């Protein structure tokens, strides 16, 4: 892979790893501090600790926030209606980022950073957890 393409792929890995970890943390903190749900909080903490890549020094070297053409927010990202909306947005963020990482890590030149299967598993774990979390959100809204 040429250097420009490598740099581009590393930026994708870096951005999506950050997005994945941040999304997990947002959901984790809401279930920890708002819902006091030890089981989901612990599951999310485990997920966050699985959401790692090797050679993060290379990812950091590729990071270029100043030149990121999509670093601004769009209208639908600026305001959330309630905690449920924040949770749903972050579950989607988790799943989308895990999918990007899963696909990129299938590239031969990216396999040294981690295993595609790890992020596929995290994605499916997030799908299942989103369903459970939604039930908790709905149950709490009815109280």
mmCIF file of N, CA and C in Angstrom:
data_model
loop_
_atom_site.group_PDB
_atom_site.id
_atom_site.type_symbol
_atom_site.label_atom_id
_atom_site.label_comp_id
_atom_site.label_asym_id
_atom_site.label_seq_id
_atom_site.Cartn_x
_atom_site.Cartn_y
_atom_site.Cartn_z
ATOM 1 N N UNK A 1 0.851 -1.175 0.000
ATOM 2 C CA UNK A 1 0.000 0.000 0.000
ATOM 3 C C UNK A 1 0.892 1.233 0.000
ATOM 4 N N UNK A 2 0.548 2.234 -0.811
ATOM 5 C CA UNK A 2 1.396 3.424 -0.840
ATOM 6 C C UNK A 2 1.170 4.264 0.413
ATOM 7 N N UNK A 3 2.084 5.182 0.651
ATOM 8 C CA UNK A 3 2.087 5.955 1.890
ATOM 9 C C UNK A 3 0.819 6.794 2.055
ATOM 10 N N UNK A 4 0.349 7.457 0.992
ATOM 11 C CA UNK A 4 -0.862 8.276 1.088
ATOM 12 C C UNK A 4 -2.072 7.435 1.449
ATOM 13 N N UNK A 5 -2.180 6.270 0.821
ATOM 14 C CA UNK A 5 -3.309 5.377 1.099
ATOM 15 C C UNK A 5 -3.206 4.831 2.527
ATOM 16 N N UNK A 6 -2.006 4.512 2.971
ATOM 17 C CA UNK A 6 -1.805 4.032 4.342
ATOM 18 C C UNK A 6 -2.241 5.098 5.326
ATOM 19 N N UNK A 7 -1.821 6.328 5.097
ATOM 20 C CA UNK A 7 -2.187 7.441 5.969
ATOM 21 C C UNK A 7 -3.706 7.584 6.041
ATOM 22 N N UNK A 8 -4.381 7.471 4.906
ATOM 23 C CA UNK A 8 -5.826 7.597 4.835
ATOM 24 C C UNK A 8 -6.513 6.491 5.624
ATOM 25 N N UNK A 9 -6.071 5.274 5.445
ATOM 26 C CA UNK A 9 -6.663 4.137 6.175
ATOM 27 C C UNK A 9 -6.422 4.288 7.676
ATOM 28 N N UNK A 10 -5.238 4.743 8.053
ATOM 29 C CA UNK A 10 -4.948 4.943 9.477
ATOM 30 C C UNK A 10 -5.859 6.013 10.077
ATOM 31 N N UNK A 11 -6.148 7.044 9.313
ATOM 32 C CA UNK A 11 -7.083 8.080 9.785
ATOM 33 C C UNK A 11 -8.473 7.492 9.999
ATOM 34 N N UNK A 12 -8.887 6.610 9.103
ATOM 35 C CA UNK A 12 -10.195 5.952 9.241
ATOM 36 C C UNK A 12 -10.217 5.091 10.497
ATOM 37 N N UNK A 13 -9.162 4.319 10.698
ATOM 38 C CA UNK A 13 -9.080 3.474 11.895
ATOM 39 C C UNK A 13 -9.108 4.332 13.161
ATOM 40 N N UNK A 14 -8.306 5.375 13.180
ATOM 41 C CA UNK A 14 -8.217 6.252 14.353
ATOM 42 C C UNK A 14 -9.559 6.911 14.658
ATOM 43 N N UNK A 15 -10.181 7.489 13.662
ATOM 44 C CA UNK A 15 -11.452 8.196 13.875
ATOM 45 C C UNK A 15 -12.536 7.238 14.359
ATOM 46 N N UNK A 16 -12.602 6.072 13.771
ATOM 47 C CA UNK A 16 -13.661 5.146 14.147
ATOM 48 C C UNK A 16 -13.407 4.469 15.481
ATOM 49 N N UNK A 17 -12.155 4.250 15.836
ATOM 50 C CA UNK A 17 -11.864 3.723 17.166
ATOM 51 C C UNK A 17 -12.271 4.748 18.223
ATOM 52 N N UNK A 18 -11.931 6.015 17.996
ATOM 53 C CA UNK A 18 -12.323 7.076 18.934
ATOM 54 C C UNK A 18 -13.839 7.172 19.038
ATOM 55 N N UNK A 19 -14.500 7.163 17.899
ATOM 56 C CA UNK A 19 -15.964 7.269 17.866
ATOM 57 C C UNK A 19 -16.609 6.091 18.614
ATOM 58 N N UNK A 20 -16.070 4.907 18.408
ATOM 59 C CA UNK A 20 -16.596 3.713 19.080
ATOM 60 C C UNK A 20 -16.420 3.809 20.591
ATOM 61 N N UNK A 21 -15.218 4.141 21.024
ATOM 62 C CA UNK A 21 -14.952 4.230 22.469
ATOM 63 C C UNK A 21 -15.767 5.343 23.116
ATOM 64 N N UNK A 22 -15.895 6.465 22.437
ATOM 65 C CA UNK A 22 -16.675 7.579 22.977
ATOM 66 C C UNK A 22 -18.152 7.226 23.085
ATOM 67 N N UNK A 23 -18.683 6.560 22.065
ATOM 68 C CA UNK A 23 -20.084 6.149 22.090
ATOM 69 C C UNK A 23 -20.362 5.184 23.229
ATOM 70 N N UNK A 24 -19.459 4.233 23.413
ATOM 71 C CA UNK A 24 -19.615 3.283 24.517
ATOM 72 C C UNK A 24 -19.584 4.023 25.851
ATOM 73 N N UNK A 25 -18.672 4.964 25.990
ATOM 74 C CA UNK A 25 -18.539 5.703 27.254
ATOM 75 C C UNK A 25 -19.796 6.515 27.564
ATOM 76 N N UNK A 26 -20.372 7.140 26.564
ATOM 77 C CA UNK A 26 -21.593 7.926 26.794
ATOM 78 C C UNK A 26 -22.706 7.019 27.320
ATOM 79 N N UNK A 27 -22.928 5.887 26.643
ATOM 80 C CA UNK A 27 -23.977 4.962 27.060
ATOM 81 C C UNK A 27 -23.661 4.387 28.442
ATOM 82 N N UNK A 28 -22.409 4.028 28.650
ATOM 83 C CA UNK A 28 -21.976 3.484 29.940
ATOM 84 C C UNK A 28 -22.263 4.462 31.075
ATOM 85 N N UNK A 29 -21.916 5.710 30.892
ATOM 86 C CA UNK A 29 -22.128 6.705 31.950
ATOM 87 C C UNK A 29 -23.608 6.936 32.244
ATOM 88 N N UNK A 30 -24.433 6.903 31.217
ATOM 89 C CA UNK A 30 -25.875 7.080 31.449
ATOM 90 C C UNK A 30 -26.429 5.898 32.234
ATOM 91 N N UNK A 31 -26.025 4.689 31.876
ATOM 92 C CA UNK A 31 -26.532 3.528 32.623
ATOM 93 C C UNK A 31 -25.909 3.434 34.014
ATOM 94 N N UNK A 32 -24.746 3.998 34.173
ATOM 95 C CA UNK A 32 -24.111 4.005 35.496
ATOM 96 C C UNK A 32 -24.737 5.048 36.420
ATOM 97 N N UNK A 33 -24.832 6.279 35.939
ATOM 98 C CA UNK A 33 -25.229 7.379 36.811
ATOM 99 C C UNK A 33 -26.722 7.702 36.798
ATOM 100 N N UNK A 34 -27.395 7.443 35.679
ATOM 101 C CA UNK A 34 -28.816 7.776 35.599
ATOM 102 C C UNK A 34 -29.684 6.577 35.988
ATOM 103 N N UNK A 35 -29.385 5.429 35.392
ATOM 104 C CA UNK A 35 -30.223 4.254 35.641
ATOM 105 C C UNK A 35 -29.681 3.343 36.752
ATOM 106 N N UNK A 36 -28.479 3.610 37.230
ATOM 107 C CA UNK A 36 -27.859 2.783 38.274
ATOM 108 C C UNK A 36 -27.929 1.295 37.927
ATOM 109 N N UNK A 37 -27.658 0.991 36.654
ATOM 110 C CA UNK A 37 -27.767 -0.389 36.178
ATOM 111 C C UNK A 37 -26.371 -1.003 36.124
ATOM 112 N N UNK A 38 -26.062 -1.770 37.143
ATOM 113 C CA UNK A 38 -24.726 -2.351 37.284
ATOM 114 C C UNK A 38 -24.412 -3.340 36.157
ATOM 115 N N UNK A 39 -25.381 -4.155 35.779
ATOM 116 C CA UNK A 39 -25.151 -5.184 34.758
ATOM 117 C C UNK A 39 -24.803 -4.581 33.396
ATOM 118 N N UNK A 40 -25.605 -3.623 32.953
ATOM 119 C CA UNK A 40 -25.334 -2.997 31.655
ATOM 120 C C UNK A 40 -24.055 -2.169 31.721
ATOM 121 N N UNK A 41 -23.857 -1.468 32.818
ATOM 122 C CA UNK A 41 -22.628 -0.686 32.975
ATOM 123 C C UNK A 41 -21.402 -1.583 32.863
ATOM 124 N N UNK A 42 -21.430 -2.722 33.527
ATOM 125 C CA UNK A 42 -20.304 -3.655 33.493
ATOM 126 C C UNK A 42 -20.097 -4.214 32.083
ATOM 127 N N UNK A 43 -21.193 -4.553 31.408
ATOM 128 C CA UNK A 43 -21.106 -5.061 30.032
ATOM 129 C C UNK A 43 -20.469 -4.013 29.123
ATOM 130 N N UNK A 44 -20.902 -2.768 29.260
ATOM 131 C CA UNK A 44 -20.340 -1.688 28.441
ATOM 132 C C UNK A 44 -18.866 -1.449 28.756
ATOM 133 N N UNK A 45 -18.518 -1.545 30.009
ATOM 134 C CA UNK A 45 -17.111 -1.388 30.400
ATOM 135 C C UNK A 45 -16.263 -2.477 29.753
ATOM 136 N N UNK A 46 -16.767 -3.700 29.753
ATOM 137 C CA UNK A 46 -16.052 -4.796 29.089
ATOM 138 C C UNK A 46 -15.921 -4.536 27.596
ATOM 139 N N UNK A 47 -16.986 -4.055 26.983
ATOM 140 C CA UNK A 47 -16.945 -3.736 25.556
ATOM 141 C C UNK A 47 -15.886 -2.669 25.273
ATOM 142 N N UNK A 48 -15.867 -1.636 26.118
ATOM 143 C CA UNK A 48 -14.903 -0.545 25.924
ATOM 144 C C UNK A 48 -13.469 -1.057 26.004
ATOM 145 N N UNK A 49 -13.238 -1.994 26.906
ATOM 146 C CA UNK A 49 -11.888 -2.544 27.057
ATOM 147 C C UNK A 49 -11.513 -3.507 25.929
ATOM 148 N N UNK A 50 -12.503 -4.040 25.226
ATOM 149 C CA UNK A 50 -12.245 -4.881 24.041
ATOM 150 C C UNK A 50 -12.012 -4.021 22.803
ATOM 151 N N UNK A 51 -12.527 -2.802 22.826
ATOM 152 C CA UNK A 51 -12.471 -1.899 21.673
ATOM 153 C C UNK A 51 -11.112 -1.209 21.607
ATOM 154 N N UNK A 52 -10.115 -1.984 21.280
ATOM 155 C CA UNK A 52 -8.749 -1.448 21.192
ATOM 156 C C UNK A 52 -8.100 -1.920 19.901
ATOM 157 N N UNK A 53 -7.120 -1.178 19.482
ATOM 158 C CA UNK A 53 -6.284 -1.551 18.341
ATOM 159 C C UNK A 53 -4.831 -1.517 18.794
ATOM 160 N N UNK A 54 -4.023 -2.243 18.089
ATOM 161 C CA UNK A 54 -2.581 -2.224 18.335
ATOM 162 C C UNK A 54 -1.960 -1.049 17.577
ATOM 163 N N UNK A 55 -0.767 -0.706 17.927
ATOM 164 C CA UNK A 55 0.016 0.337 17.229
ATOM 165 C C UNK A 55 -0.700 1.696 17.228
ATOM 166 N N UNK A 56 -1.254 2.072 18.380
ATOM 167 C CA UNK A 56 -1.963 3.352 18.452
ATOM 168 C C UNK A 56 -1.047 4.537 18.179
ATOM 169 N N UNK A 57 0.254 4.353 18.346
ATOM 170 C CA UNK A 57 1.187 5.430 18.017
ATOM 171 C C UNK A 57 1.102 5.790 16.538
ATOM 172 N N UNK A 58 0.926 4.784 15.686
ATOM 173 C CA UNK A 58 0.791 5.041 14.247
ATOM 174 C C UNK A 58 -0.540 5.729 13.940
ATOM 175 N N UNK A 59 -1.558 5.356 14.665
ATOM 176 C CA UNK A 59 -2.864 5.990 14.464
ATOM 177 C C UNK A 59 -2.807 7.460 14.870
ATOM 178 N N UNK A 60 -2.155 7.739 15.993
ATOM 179 C CA UNK A 60 -2.016 9.126 16.447
ATOM 180 C C UNK A 60 -1.218 9.968 15.460
ATOM 181 N N UNK A 61 -0.195 9.377 14.867
ATOM 182 C CA UNK A 61 0.615 10.106 13.886
ATOM 183 C C UNK A 61 -0.208 10.456 12.648
ATOM 184 N N UNK A 62 -1.202 9.643 12.339
ATOM 185 C CA UNK A 62 -2.035 9.878 11.160
ATOM 186 C C UNK A 62 -3.182 10.847 11.432
ATOM 187 N N UNK A 63 -3.477 11.099 12.696
ATOM 188 C CA UNK A 63 -4.602 11.970 13.060
ATOM 189 C C UNK A 63 -4.368 13.377 12.526
ATOM 190 N N UNK A 64 -5.399 13.952 11.923
ATOM 191 C CA UNK A 64 -5.296 15.291 11.350
ATOM 192 C C UNK A 64 -6.631 16.006 11.518
ATOM 193 N N UNK A 65 -6.907 16.437 12.723
ATOM 194 C CA UNK A 65 -8.192 17.061 13.047
ATOM 195 C C UNK A 65 -8.387 18.349 12.247
ATOM 196 N N UNK A 66 -7.334 19.121 12.092
ATOM 197 C CA UNK A 66 -7.450 20.406 11.386
ATOM 198 C C UNK A 66 -7.916 20.242 9.944
ATOM 199 N N UNK A 67 -7.528 19.177 9.302
ATOM 200 C CA UNK A 67 -7.885 18.966 7.890
ATOM 201 C C UNK A 67 -9.111 18.074 7.710
ATOM 202 N N UNK A 68 -9.762 17.702 8.789
ATOM 203 C CA UNK A 68 -10.958 16.860 8.708
ATOM 204 C C UNK A 68 -12.099 17.682 8.129
ATOM 205 N N UNK A 69 -12.555 17.315 6.956
ATOM 206 C CA UNK A 69 -13.581 18.103 6.258
ATOM 207 C C UNK A 69 -14.974 17.951 6.871
ATOM 208 N N UNK A 70 -15.160 16.999 7.779
ATOM 209 C CA UNK A 70 -16.490 16.778 8.369
ATOM 210 C C UNK A 70 -16.472 16.885 9.896
ATOM 211 N N UNK A 71 -15.565 17.705 10.431
ATOM 212 C CA UNK A 71 -15.471 17.796 11.894
ATOM 213 C C UNK A 71 -16.583 18.636 12.522
ATOM 214 N N UNK A 72 -17.256 19.407 11.744
ATOM 215 C CA UNK A 72 -18.361 20.210 12.274
ATOM 216 C C UNK A 72 -19.601 19.359 12.500
ATOM 217 N N UNK A 73 -20.552 19.906 13.208
ATOM 218 C CA UNK A 73 -21.804 19.210 13.484
ATOM 219 C C UNK A 73 -22.880 19.656 12.510
ATOM 220 N N UNK A 74 -23.776 18.724 12.205
ATOM 221 C CA UNK A 74 -24.957 19.088 11.416
ATOM 222 C C UNK A 74 -26.098 19.338 12.394
ATOM 223 N N UNK A 75 -27.167 19.940 11.905
ATOM 224 C CA UNK A 75 -28.273 20.353 12.782
ATOM 225 C C UNK A 75 -28.785 19.235 13.688
ATOM 226 N N UNK A 76 -28.908 18.025 13.166
ATOM 227 C CA UNK A 76 -29.464 16.934 13.973
ATOM 228 C C UNK A 76 -28.517 16.467 15.071
ATOM 229 N N UNK A 77 -27.275 16.917 15.053
ATOM 230 C CA UNK A 77 -26.305 16.547 16.082
ATOM 231 C C UNK A 77 -26.191 17.599 17.190
ATOM 232 N N UNK A 78 -26.715 18.762 16.955
ATOM 233 C CA UNK A 78 -26.520 19.880 17.876
ATOM 234 C C UNK A 78 -27.404 19.781 19.117
ATOM 235 N N UNK A 79 -28.595 19.238 18.954
ATOM 236 C CA UNK A 79 -29.525 19.177 20.086
ATOM 237 C C UNK A 79 -30.181 17.802 20.132
ATOM 238 N N UNK A 80 -30.339 17.287 21.345
ATOM 239 C CA UNK A 80 -31.031 16.010 21.561
ATOM 240 C C UNK A 80 -32.260 16.280 22.411
ATOM 241 N N UNK A 81 -33.326 15.590 22.115
ATOM 242 C CA UNK A 81 -34.605 15.779 22.799
ATOM 243 C C UNK A 81 -34.545 15.369 24.267
ATOM 244 N N UNK A 82 -33.869 14.230 24.551
ATOM 245 C CA UNK A 82 -33.832 13.708 25.910
ATOM 246 C C UNK A 82 -32.710 12.665 26.010
ATOM 247 N N UNK A 83 -32.587 12.051 27.183
ATOM 248 C CA UNK A 83 -31.549 11.036 27.381
ATOM 249 C C UNK A 83 -31.734 9.840 26.460
ATOM 250 N N UNK A 84 -32.985 9.479 26.197
ATOM 251 C CA UNK A 84 -33.248 8.360 25.291
ATOM 252 C C UNK A 84 -32.663 8.645 23.907
ATOM 253 N N UNK A 85 -32.815 9.873 23.434
ATOM 254 C CA UNK A 85 -32.272 10.246 22.125
ATOM 255 C C UNK A 85 -30.745 10.176 22.131
ATOM 256 N N UNK A 86 -30.144 10.581 23.239
ATOM 257 C CA UNK A 86 -28.680 10.488 23.363
ATOM 258 C C UNK A 86 -28.254 9.021 23.331
ATOM 259 N N UNK A 87 -28.963 8.183 24.062
ATOM 260 C CA UNK A 87 -28.637 6.750 24.074
ATOM 261 C C UNK A 87 -28.770 6.139 22.681
ATOM 262 N N UNK A 88 -29.890 6.408 22.014
ATOM 263 C CA UNK A 88 -30.096 5.830 20.687
ATOM 264 C C UNK A 88 -29.024 6.312 19.699
ATOM 265 N N UNK A 89 -28.720 7.594 19.723
ATOM 266 C CA UNK A 89 -27.690 8.132 18.826
ATOM 267 C C UNK A 89 -26.344 7.462 19.077
ATOM 268 N N UNK A 90 -26.031 7.251 20.340
ATOM 269 C CA UNK A 90 -24.739 6.653 20.657
ATOM 270 C C UNK A 90 -24.694 5.154 20.382
ATOM 271 N N UNK A 91 -25.806 4.460 20.534
ATOM 272 C CA UNK A 91 -25.828 3.054 20.121
ATOM 273 C C UNK A 91 -25.606 2.948 18.608
ATOM 274 N N UNK A 92 -26.210 3.850 17.842
ATOM 275 C CA UNK A 92 -25.982 3.849 16.388
ATOM 276 C C UNK A 92 -24.517 4.162 16.076
ATOM 277 N N UNK A 93 -23.952 5.108 16.793
ATOM 278 C CA UNK A 93 -22.546 5.472 16.622
ATOM 279 C C UNK A 93 -21.645 4.265 16.892
ATOM 280 N N UNK A 94 -21.943 3.536 17.949
ATOM 281 C CA UNK A 94 -21.165 2.345 18.317
ATOM 282 C C UNK A 94 -21.216 1.319 17.189
ATOM 283 N N UNK A 95 -22.421 1.023 16.728
ATOM 284 C CA UNK A 95 -22.581 -0.008 15.693
ATOM 285 C C UNK A 95 -21.933 0.393 14.376
ATOM 286 N N UNK A 96 -22.112 1.643 13.981
ATOM 287 C CA UNK A 96 -21.531 2.114 12.725
ATOM 288 C C UNK A 96 -20.000 2.087 12.773
ATOM 289 N N UNK A 97 -19.440 2.556 13.858
ATOM 290 C CA UNK A 97 -17.980 2.590 13.989
ATOM 291 C C UNK A 97 -17.396 1.182 14.039
ATOM 292 N N UNK A 98 -18.075 0.302 14.769
ATOM 293 C CA UNK A 98 -17.604 -1.083 14.832
ATOM 294 C C UNK A 98 -17.612 -1.711 13.439
ATOM 295 N N UNK A 99 -18.628 -1.379 12.648
ATOM 296 C CA UNK A 99 -18.710 -1.936 11.291
ATOM 297 C C UNK A 99 -17.569 -1.419 10.422
ATOM 298 N N UNK A 100 -17.277 -0.141 10.498
ATOM 299 C CA UNK A 100 -16.169 0.421 9.714
ATOM 300 C C UNK A 100 -14.853 -0.255 10.104
ATOM 301 N N UNK A 101 -14.611 -0.403 11.399
ATOM 302 C CA UNK A 101 -13.388 -1.055 11.865
ATOM 303 C C UNK A 101 -13.348 -2.510 11.405
ATOM 304 N N UNK A 102 -14.464 -3.189 11.525
ATOM 305 C CA UNK A 102 -14.554 -4.586 11.079
ATOM 306 C C UNK A 102 -14.154 -4.710 9.604
ATOM 307 N N UNK A 103 -14.679 -3.843 8.766
ATOM 308 C CA UNK A 103 -14.392 -3.909 7.331
ATOM 309 C C UNK A 103 -12.940 -3.536 7.016
ATOM 310 N N UNK A 104 -12.451 -2.447 7.611
ATOM 311 C CA UNK A 104 -11.072 -2.015 7.332
ATOM 312 C C UNK A 104 -10.049 -3.042 7.797
ATOM 313 N N UNK A 105 -10.332 -3.702 8.897
ATOM 314 C CA UNK A 105 -9.375 -4.682 9.424
ATOM 315 C C UNK A 105 -9.341 -5.966 8.598
ATOM 316 N N UNK A 106 -10.205 -6.075 7.618
ATOM 317 C CA UNK A 106 -10.146 -7.199 6.672
ATOM 318 C C UNK A 106 -9.042 -6.977 5.637
ATOM 319 N N UNK A 107 -8.618 -5.725 5.482
ATOM 320 C CA UNK A 107 -7.537 -5.422 4.547
ATOM 321 C C UNK A 107 -6.233 -6.006 5.084
ATOM 322 N N UNK A 108 -5.501 -6.642 4.223
ATOM 323 C CA UNK A 108 -4.270 -7.304 4.654
ATOM 324 C C UNK A 108 -3.332 -6.350 5.383
ATOM 325 N N UNK A 109 -3.192 -5.141 4.867
ATOM 326 C CA UNK A 109 -2.271 -4.176 5.465
ATOM 327 C C UNK A 109 -2.757 -3.617 6.802
ATOM 328 N N UNK A 110 -3.997 -3.878 7.161
ATOM 329 C CA UNK A 110 -4.530 -3.387 8.442
ATOM 330 C C UNK A 110 -4.610 -4.472 9.511
ATOM 331 N N UNK A 111 -4.358 -5.685 9.148
ATOM 332 C CA UNK A 111 -4.546 -6.794 10.084
ATOM 333 C C UNK A 111 -3.605 -6.740 11.281
ATOM 334 N N UNK A 112 -2.492 -6.016 11.154
ATOM 335 C CA UNK A 112 -1.578 -5.889 12.291
ATOM 336 C C UNK A 112 -2.160 -5.024 13.414
ATOM 337 N N UNK A 113 -3.227 -4.264 13.101
ATOM 338 C CA UNK A 113 -3.829 -3.383 14.088
ATOM 339 C C UNK A 113 -4.850 -4.093 14.974
ATOM 340 N N UNK A 114 -5.430 -5.155 14.479
ATOM 341 C CA UNK A 114 -6.426 -5.872 15.260
ATOM 342 C C UNK A 114 -7.183 -6.860 14.396
ATOM 343 N N UNK A 115 -8.139 -7.526 15.015
ATOM 344 C CA UNK A 115 -8.912 -8.557 14.324
ATOM 345 C C UNK A 115 -10.300 -8.029 13.959
ATOM 346 N N UNK A 116 -10.654 -8.218 12.725
ATOM 347 C CA UNK A 116 -11.971 -7.834 12.239
ATOM 348 C C UNK A 116 -13.071 -8.464 13.089
ATOM 349 N N UNK A 117 -12.883 -9.711 13.453
ATOM 350 C CA UNK A 117 -13.884 -10.457 14.218
ATOM 351 C C UNK A 117 -14.180 -9.799 15.576
ATOM 352 N N UNK A 118 -13.182 -9.184 16.182
ATOM 353 C CA UNK A 118 -13.391 -8.497 17.466
ATOM 354 C C UNK A 118 -14.455 -7.419 17.324
ATOM 355 N N UNK A 119 -14.387 -6.662 16.250
ATOM 356 C CA UNK A 119 -15.311 -5.548 16.055
ATOM 357 C C UNK A 119 -16.669 -6.024 15.543
ATOM 358 N N UNK A 120 -16.676 -7.142 14.830
ATOM 359 C CA UNK A 120 -17.960 -7.756 14.453
ATOM 360 C C UNK A 120 -18.692 -8.202 15.720
ATOM 361 N N UNK A 121 -17.978 -8.836 16.629
ATOM 362 C CA UNK A 121 -18.583 -9.279 17.895
ATOM 363 C C UNK A 121 -19.090 -8.095 18.710
ATOM 364 N N UNK A 122 -18.298 -7.031 18.774
ATOM 365 C CA UNK A 122 -18.733 -5.828 19.497
ATOM 366 C C UNK A 122 -19.987 -5.238 18.867
ATOM 367 N N UNK A 123 -20.058 -5.260 17.551
ATOM 368 C CA UNK A 123 -21.221 -4.711 16.853
ATOM 369 C C UNK A 123 -22.480 -5.496 17.213
ATOM 370 N N UNK A 124 -22.385 -6.803 17.166
ATOM 371 C CA UNK A 124 -23.557 -7.617 17.508
ATOM 372 C C UNK A 124 -23.907 -7.521 18.991
ATOM 373 N N UNK A 125 -22.914 -7.387 19.824
ATOM 374 C CA UNK A 125 -23.158 -7.183 21.250
ATOM 375 C C UNK A 125 -23.906 -5.861 21.465
ATOM 376 N N UNK A 126 -23.519 -4.846 20.714
ATOM 377 C CA UNK A 126 -24.197 -3.545 20.812
ATOM 378 C C UNK A 126 -25.629 -3.631 20.299
ATOM 379 N N UNK A 127 -25.861 -4.366 19.205
ATOM 380 C CA UNK A 127 -27.231 -4.543 18.708
ATOM 381 C C UNK A 127 -28.118 -5.138 19.806
ATOM 382 N N UNK A 128 -27.638 -6.197 20.434
ATOM 383 C CA UNK A 128 -28.409 -6.859 21.491
ATOM 384 C C UNK A 128 -28.611 -5.950 22.695
ATOM 385 N N UNK A 129 -27.570 -5.253 23.082
ATOM 386 C CA UNK A 129 -27.643 -4.367 24.241
ATOM 387 C C UNK A 129 -28.591 -3.193 23.985
ATOM 388 N N UNK A 130 -28.648 -2.745 22.752
ATOM 389 C CA UNK A 130 -29.556 -1.646 22.400
ATOM 390 C C UNK A 130 -31.010 -2.056 22.639
ATOM 391 N N UNK A 131 -31.343 -3.280 22.303
ATOM 392 C CA UNK A 131 -32.698 -3.783 22.525
ATOM 393 C C UNK A 131 -33.017 -3.809 24.027
ATOM 394 N N UNK A 132 -32.084 -4.338 24.814
ATOM 395 C CA UNK A 132 -32.259 -4.396 26.270
ATOM 396 C C UNK A 132 -32.366 -2.986 26.852
ATOM 397 N N UNK A 133 -31.485 -2.111 26.401
ATOM 398 C CA UNK A 133 -31.483 -0.730 26.894
ATOM 399 C C UNK A 133 -32.783 -0.018 26.533
ATOM 400 N N UNK A 134 -33.277 -0.268 25.343
ATOM 401 C CA UNK A 134 -34.530 0.367 24.928
ATOM 402 C C UNK A 134 -35.678 -0.044 25.842
ATOM 403 N N UNK A 135 -35.712 -1.298 26.234
ATOM 404 C CA UNK A 135 -36.759 -1.771 27.153
ATOM 405 C C UNK A 135 -36.658 -1.030 28.492
ATOM 406 N N UNK A 136 -35.436 -0.846 28.973
ATOM 407 C CA UNK A 136 -35.235 -0.116 30.233
ATOM 408 C C UNK A 136 -35.681 1.333 30.091
ATOM 409 N N UNK A 137 -35.351 1.945 28.974
ATOM 410 C CA UNK A 137 -35.745 3.335 28.719
ATOM 411 C C UNK A 137 -37.267 3.454 28.700
ATOM 412 N N UNK A 138 -37.917 2.553 27.979
ATOM 413 C CA UNK A 138 -39.382 2.579 27.877
ATOM 414 C C UNK A 138 -40.018 2.329 29.244
ATOM 415 N N UNK A 139 -39.501 1.335 29.961
ATOM 416 C CA UNK A 139 -40.038 1.032 31.297
ATOM 417 C C UNK A 139 -39.898 2.224 32.239
ATOM 418 N N UNK A 140 -38.769 2.918 32.176
ATOM 419 C CA UNK A 140 -38.554 4.086 33.046
ATOM 420 C C UNK A 140 -39.406 5.277 32.634
ATOM 421 N N UNK A 141 -39.694 5.382 31.342
ATOM 422 C CA UNK A 141 -40.533 6.490 30.860
ATOM 423 C C UNK A 141 -41.974 6.327 31.322
ATOM 424 N N UNK A 142 -42.377 5.077 31.556
ATOM 425 C CA UNK A 142 -43.754 4.793 31.979
ATOM 426 C C UNK A 142 -43.959 5.006 33.472
ATOM 427 N N UNK A 143 -42.883 5.227 34.218
ATOM 428 C CA UNK A 143 -43.000 5.384 35.680
ATOM 429 C C UNK A 143 -43.372 6.790 36.068
#
